[in-house]
Short mmCIF file of C-alpha atoms in Angstrom, two decimals:
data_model
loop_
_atom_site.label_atom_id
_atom_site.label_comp_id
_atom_site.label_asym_id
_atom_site.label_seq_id
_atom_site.Cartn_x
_atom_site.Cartn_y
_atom_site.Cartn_z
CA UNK A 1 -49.36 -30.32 -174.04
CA UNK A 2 -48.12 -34.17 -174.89
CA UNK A 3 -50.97 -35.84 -174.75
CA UNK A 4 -51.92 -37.61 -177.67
CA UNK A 5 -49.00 -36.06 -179.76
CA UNK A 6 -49.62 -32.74 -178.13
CA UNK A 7 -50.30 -29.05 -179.63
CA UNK A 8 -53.26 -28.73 -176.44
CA UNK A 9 -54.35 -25.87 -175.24
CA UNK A 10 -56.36 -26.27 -171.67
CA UNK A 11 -59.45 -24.39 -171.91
CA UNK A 12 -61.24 -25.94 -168.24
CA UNK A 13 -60.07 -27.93 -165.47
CA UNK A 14 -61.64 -28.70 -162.60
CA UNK A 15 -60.91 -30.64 -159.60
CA UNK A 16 -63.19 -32.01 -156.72
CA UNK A 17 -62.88 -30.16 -153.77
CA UNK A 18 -61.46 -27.38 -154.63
CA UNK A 19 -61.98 -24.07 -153.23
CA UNK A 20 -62.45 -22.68 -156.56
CA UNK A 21 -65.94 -21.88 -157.14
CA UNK A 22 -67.28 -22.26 -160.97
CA UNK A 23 -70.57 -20.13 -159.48
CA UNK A 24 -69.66 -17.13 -161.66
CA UNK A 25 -71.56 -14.32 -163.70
CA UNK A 26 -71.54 -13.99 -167.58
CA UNK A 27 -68.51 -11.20 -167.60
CA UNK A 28 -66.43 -14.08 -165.55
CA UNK A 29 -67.34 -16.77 -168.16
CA UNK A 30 -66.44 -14.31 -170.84
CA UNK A 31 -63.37 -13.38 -169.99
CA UNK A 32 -62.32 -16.65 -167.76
CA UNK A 33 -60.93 -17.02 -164.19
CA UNK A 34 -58.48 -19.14 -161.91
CA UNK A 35 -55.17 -20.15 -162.50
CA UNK A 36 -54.03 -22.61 -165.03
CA UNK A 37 -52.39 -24.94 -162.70
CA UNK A 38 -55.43 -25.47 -160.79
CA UNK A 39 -59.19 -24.49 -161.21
CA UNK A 40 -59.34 -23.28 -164.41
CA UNK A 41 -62.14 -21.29 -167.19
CA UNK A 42 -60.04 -20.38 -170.14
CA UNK A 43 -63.07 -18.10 -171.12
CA UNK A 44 -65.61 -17.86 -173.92
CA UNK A 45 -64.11 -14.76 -175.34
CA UNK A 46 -60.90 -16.96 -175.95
CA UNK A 47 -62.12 -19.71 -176.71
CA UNK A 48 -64.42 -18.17 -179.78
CA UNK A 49 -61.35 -16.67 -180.51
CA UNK A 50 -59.33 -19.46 -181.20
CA UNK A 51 -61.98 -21.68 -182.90
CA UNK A 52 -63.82 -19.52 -185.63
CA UNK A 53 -61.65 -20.44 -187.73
CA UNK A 54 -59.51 -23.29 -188.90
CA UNK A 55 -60.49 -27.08 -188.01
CA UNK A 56 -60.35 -27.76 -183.85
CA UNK A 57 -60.55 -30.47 -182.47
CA UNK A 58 -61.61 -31.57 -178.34
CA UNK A 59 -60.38 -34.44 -175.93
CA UNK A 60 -61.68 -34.37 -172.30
CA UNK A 61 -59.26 -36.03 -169.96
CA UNK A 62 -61.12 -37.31 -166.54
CA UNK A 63 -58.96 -38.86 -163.75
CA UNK A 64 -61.93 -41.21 -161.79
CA UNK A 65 -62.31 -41.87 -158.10
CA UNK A 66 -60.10 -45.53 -158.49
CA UNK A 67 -57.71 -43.27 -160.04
CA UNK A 68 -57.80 -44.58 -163.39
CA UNK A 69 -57.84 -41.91 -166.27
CA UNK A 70 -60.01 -41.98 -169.07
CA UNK A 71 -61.10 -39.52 -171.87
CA UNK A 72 -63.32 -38.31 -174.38
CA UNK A 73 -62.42 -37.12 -177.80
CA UNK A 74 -64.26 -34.87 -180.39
CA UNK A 75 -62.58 -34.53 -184.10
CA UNK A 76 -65.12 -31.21 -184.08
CA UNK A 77 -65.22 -28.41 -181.58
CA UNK A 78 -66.39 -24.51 -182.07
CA UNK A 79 -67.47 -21.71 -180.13
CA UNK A 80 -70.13 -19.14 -181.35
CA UNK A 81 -69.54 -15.51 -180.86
CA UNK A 82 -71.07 -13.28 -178.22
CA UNK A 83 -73.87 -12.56 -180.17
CA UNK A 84 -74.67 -16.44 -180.72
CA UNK A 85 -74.66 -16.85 -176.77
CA UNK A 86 -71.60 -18.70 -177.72
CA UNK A 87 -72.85 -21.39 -178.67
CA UNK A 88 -71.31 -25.08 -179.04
CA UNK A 89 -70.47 -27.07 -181.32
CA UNK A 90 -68.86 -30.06 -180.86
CA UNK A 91 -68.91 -33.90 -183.57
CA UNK A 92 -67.26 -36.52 -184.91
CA UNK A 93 -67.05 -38.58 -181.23
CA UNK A 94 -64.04 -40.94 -181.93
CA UNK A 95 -64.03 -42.96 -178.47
CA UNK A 96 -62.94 -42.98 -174.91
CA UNK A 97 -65.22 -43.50 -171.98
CA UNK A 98 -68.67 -42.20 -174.02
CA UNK A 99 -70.08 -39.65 -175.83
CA UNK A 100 -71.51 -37.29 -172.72
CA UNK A 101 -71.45 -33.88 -174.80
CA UNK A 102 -73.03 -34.70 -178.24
CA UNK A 103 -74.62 -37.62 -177.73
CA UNK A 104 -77.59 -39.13 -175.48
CA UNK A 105 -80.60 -37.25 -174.97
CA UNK A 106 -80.11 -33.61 -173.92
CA UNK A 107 -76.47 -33.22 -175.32
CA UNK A 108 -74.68 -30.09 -174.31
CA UNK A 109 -74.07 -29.42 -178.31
CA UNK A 110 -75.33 -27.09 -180.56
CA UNK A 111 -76.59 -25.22 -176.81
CA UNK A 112 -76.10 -21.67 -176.15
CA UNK A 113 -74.22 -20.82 -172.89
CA UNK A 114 -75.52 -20.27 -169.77
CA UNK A 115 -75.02 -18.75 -166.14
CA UNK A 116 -77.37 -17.65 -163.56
CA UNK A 117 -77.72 -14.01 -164.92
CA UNK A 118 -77.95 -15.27 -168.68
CA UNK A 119 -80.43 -18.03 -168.52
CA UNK A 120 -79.97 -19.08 -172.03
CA UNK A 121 -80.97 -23.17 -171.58
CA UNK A 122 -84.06 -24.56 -172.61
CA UNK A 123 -85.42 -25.24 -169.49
CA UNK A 124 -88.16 -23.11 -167.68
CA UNK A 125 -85.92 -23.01 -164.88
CA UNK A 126 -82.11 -21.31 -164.89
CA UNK A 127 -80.23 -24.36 -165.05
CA UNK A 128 -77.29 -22.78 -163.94
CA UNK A 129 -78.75 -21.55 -160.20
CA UNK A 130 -80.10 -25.28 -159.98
CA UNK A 131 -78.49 -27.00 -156.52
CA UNK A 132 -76.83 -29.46 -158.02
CA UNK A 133 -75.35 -27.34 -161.09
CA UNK A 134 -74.53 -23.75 -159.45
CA UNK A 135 -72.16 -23.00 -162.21
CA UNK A 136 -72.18 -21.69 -166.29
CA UNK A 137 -72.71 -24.37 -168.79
CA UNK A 138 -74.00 -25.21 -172.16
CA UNK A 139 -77.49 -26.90 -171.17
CA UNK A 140 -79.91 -28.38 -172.88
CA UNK A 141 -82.17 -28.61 -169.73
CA UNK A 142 -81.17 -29.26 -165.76
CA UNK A 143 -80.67 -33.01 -166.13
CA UNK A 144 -77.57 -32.62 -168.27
CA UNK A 145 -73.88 -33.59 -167.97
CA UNK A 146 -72.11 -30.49 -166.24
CA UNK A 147 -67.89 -30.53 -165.15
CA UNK A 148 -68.33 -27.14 -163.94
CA UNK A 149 -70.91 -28.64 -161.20
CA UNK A 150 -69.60 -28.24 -157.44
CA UNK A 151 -68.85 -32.09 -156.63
CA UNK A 152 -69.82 -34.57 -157.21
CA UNK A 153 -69.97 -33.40 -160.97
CA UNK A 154 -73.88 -34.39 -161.48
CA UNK A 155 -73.95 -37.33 -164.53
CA UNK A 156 -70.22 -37.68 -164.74
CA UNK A 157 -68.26 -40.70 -165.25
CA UNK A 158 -67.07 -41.97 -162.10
CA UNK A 159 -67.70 -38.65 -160.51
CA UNK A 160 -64.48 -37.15 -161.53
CA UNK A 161 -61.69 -35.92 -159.40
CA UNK A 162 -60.22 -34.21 -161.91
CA UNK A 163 -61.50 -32.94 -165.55
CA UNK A 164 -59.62 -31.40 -168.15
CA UNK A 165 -61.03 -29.96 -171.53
CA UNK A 166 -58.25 -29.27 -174.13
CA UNK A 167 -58.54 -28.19 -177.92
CA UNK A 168 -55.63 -28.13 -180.62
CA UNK A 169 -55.84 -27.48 -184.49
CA UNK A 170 -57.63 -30.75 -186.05
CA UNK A 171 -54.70 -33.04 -188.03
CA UNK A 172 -51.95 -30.51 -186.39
CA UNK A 173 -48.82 -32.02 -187.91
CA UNK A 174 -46.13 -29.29 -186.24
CA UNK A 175 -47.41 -29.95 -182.87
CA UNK A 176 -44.77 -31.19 -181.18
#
């Protein structure tokens, strides 16, 4: 909640080797799973929720394996409703360690969610039953970005020990 003048609300974390498996079905993804101090899916239901309306903005927080933190920050986030796959929509990349979900060549934005019995992803192939994925994501095709990946997150800076995706209200004065 205090970084970056606060107002966050976690909506994933995920931490290398943990028991907690991100493998899970569309329901799970929907409604989320784990616990908040650990492993952690806030769920698409929620997360759609929160962001149709108002301005909302993203910063990924990634601790990497020399123990260093770094982060990624989005002045534009939004999930679609159930009926748009819940799609994502994430702009305006404003710095940190690079833009890995709107930028590059298969970006997870604009994407519709998937998990291996929703195969929503552009690919010919279920992206999310692919070996080195095995989890829900917003792909573009299997050669994507993916923090819900078992380790070592596939793509990710540093492979990751520890990822954290938070939103807050964009310019949210009262905060703190």
């Amino acid at each position: 909640m205090t970084t970056a003048d606060g107002g966050w609300i976690v909506i994933q974390r995920k931490i290398k080797d943990s028991p907690v498996s991100f493998f899970r079905n569309w329901r799970e993804y929907e409604d989320g799973f784990g616990d908040i101090s650990k492993d952690f899916w806030a769920g698409l239901k929620l997360m759609h929720i929160l962001t149709q309306s108002d301005q909302w903005e993203m910063r990924v927080d990634f601790k990497k394996q020399d123990g260093s933190w770094s982060y990624i920050h989005y002045n534009q986030f939004k999930v679609g409703s159930a009926g748009e796959r819940y799609k994502l929509t994430v702009g305006g990349y404003t710095g940190g360690d690079g833009d890995y979900f709107a930028g590059g060549n298969e970006p997870a934005n604009s994407k519709m969610f998937t998990t291996f019995d929703n195969d929503n992803d552009l690919s010919h192939d279920n992206c999310a039953v692919h070996t080195s994925y095995r989890s829900g994501w917003w792909f573009h095709s299997c050669v994507d970005i993916n923090p819900n990946a078992p380790k070592p997150y596939y793509n990710w800076p540093n492979t990751a020990e520890v990822m954290e995706m938070k939103i807050r209200l964009k310019d949210c004065i009262t905060c703190v």
